[in-house]
Amino acid sequence: MRRREFIRDSGVIGVGAYTASKLGFLKLDQITGGKMDTPVVISTWNFGMKANEVAWKAMSSGANSLDAVEQGVRTIEDDPEIMSVGFGGLPDEQMDVTLDASIMDWRGNCGAVGALPKIKNAVSVARTVMERSEHVMLAGEGAYKFALAQGFKPIDLLTDKSREAWLRWRESLGPNNNWLGPHSMDDLGDNHDTIGLLALDTKGHLSGAVSTSGLAWKIHGRVGDSPIIGAGLYVDGKVGAAASTGVGEANMRIVGSHLVVQSMKAGASPQDACEIAIRRAIEVHSKILKKDKSFQLAYIGLSAKGEVGGAAIRKGFQYAIGKNGTNKLVDSKYLYIG
Ligand code: ASP
């Protein structure tokens, strides 16, 4: 049996999403020639388990971390049951689904799209901006036209489920309601999340990608933190990578992912670096945190050495770690009690 067949046949992937699964520890060792600490993947929320598996599988078959994070994020964008990312994402106040995404590699290349309508795989449009234009970010109609010109196919991103959620939200509005609160768990369920996926491949190259439909019921035209390089995502190939999920406005105010990576550069572990950014966010948002019990922000970090970390403002954030052959979902440390 050839090595690749052995890996495929040994159950590297294919285990149900959202449950801990084996990622082929011994098989990976064969590929990496005994070097056991790569690949490493880390991603946000329970859907990160599925993204990790896809990214891991790609890297185990020789893909670099950039291809791996794109493939992992696309899997989440494609899933209509995940209502905060891609196809089936919750719409804005006008019932339009618009997507934010970015991607960055170890060489400092990056691309992003904001408020992108009608294209399912925003992460791939972000990558196309990075590779086929001189720009870093395109937004709205311009991003859409660029995507069409590059061969992306338009689709209706709204599913029956996301349309019904919008109708329930609209019916629940009184004359004095404002659009943007509460920010997370309400009677319609969890109304925003981002898939953030960071990967270190067998050559030691780091990449990251993020994608989201943003805050549900957002004002049409709102762009969140995910396409803002340094806020939603940052990668320094020699140091580490970071990604964020939560209220994007809070993250944009502190340019948090850059702060995480800079803290790593100054010597902090990914765990300590994520906590530094969360403490900054708490300091800047002390007033709103007292009023809004669902105001959440979180970071994940991955160092160029393969160490991982994560931290959140409040209890409830989870992230998935694929390391040393195992994929597991962990409850994040949180720093705000109140
Ligand atoms: N950060 C995303 C946004 O503000 C939402 C989330 O990750 O919960 O668009």
PDB file of C-alpha atoms and ligand atoms in Angstrom, residues 45 100 192-195 212-215 218 222-226 244-249 251-252 297, ligand 1:
ATOM      1  CA  TRP A  45     -16.400  27.536  17.692  1.00  0.00           C
ATOM      2  CA  ASP A 100     -17.031  39.478   5.156  1.00  0.00           C
ATOM      3  CA  HIS A 192     -23.431  35.949  14.922  1.00  0.00           C
ATOM      4  CA  ASP A 193     -20.147  34.002  14.791  1.00  0.00           C
ATOM      5  CA  THR A 194     -17.083  33.802  12.574  1.00  0.00           C
ATOM      6  CA  ILE A 195     -15.110  30.837  11.347  1.00  0.00           C
ATOM      7  CA  THR A 212     -18.729  35.475   8.462  1.00  0.00           C
ATOM      8  CA  SER A 213     -22.123  36.863   7.504  1.00  0.00           C
ATOM      9  CA  GLY A 214     -21.505  39.374  10.300  1.00  0.00           C
ATOM     10  CA  LEU A 215     -23.969  40.613  12.869  1.00  0.00           C
ATOM     11  CA  LYS A 218     -26.915  44.719  10.736  1.00  0.00           C
ATOM     12  CA  ARG A 222     -22.051  47.476   7.680  1.00  0.00           C
ATOM     13  CA  VAL A 223     -18.619  45.887   7.437  1.00  0.00           C
ATOM     14  CA  GLY A 224     -17.312  44.028  10.474  1.00  0.00           C
ATOM     15  CA  ASP A 225     -13.830  43.222  11.715  1.00  0.00           C
ATOM     16  CA  SER A 226     -13.266  40.047   9.687  1.00  0.00           C
ATOM     17  CA  SER A 244     -11.087  36.872  16.208  1.00  0.00           C
ATOM     18  CA  THR A 245     -14.801  36.312  16.677  1.00  0.00           C
ATOM     19  CA  GLY A 246     -17.399  38.329  18.549  1.00  0.00           C
ATOM     20  CA  VAL A 247     -18.648  41.894  18.278  1.00  0.00           C
ATOM     21  CA  GLY A 248     -16.584  43.214  15.402  1.00  0.00           C
ATOM     22  CA  GLU A 249     -16.878  46.842  16.439  1.00  0.00           C
ATOM     23  CA  ASN A 251     -12.319  44.275  17.924  1.00  0.00           C
ATOM     24  CA  MET A 252     -11.847  47.046  15.361  1.00  0.00           C
ATOM     25  CA  LEU A 297     -15.199  38.999  21.924  1.00  0.00           C
TER      26      LEU A 297
HETATM   27  N1  ASP B   1     -16.917  39.403  14.304  1.00  0.00           N
HETATM   28  C1  ASP B   1     -18.096  39.184  13.510  1.00  0.00           C
HETATM   29  C2  ASP B   1     -18.625  40.523  13.060  1.00  0.00           C
HETATM   30  O1  ASP B   1     -18.675  41.445  13.840  1.00  0.00           O
HETATM   31  C3  ASP B   1     -19.187  38.423  14.183  1.00  0.00           C
HETATM   32  C4  ASP B   1     -18.769  37.281  15.086  1.00  0.00           C
HETATM   33  O2  ASP B   1     -17.698  36.730  14.939  1.00  0.00           O
HETATM   34  O3  ASP B   1     -19.530  36.926  16.008  1.00  0.00           O
HETATM   35  O4  ASP B   1     -19.036  40.635  11.930  1.00  0.00           O
END
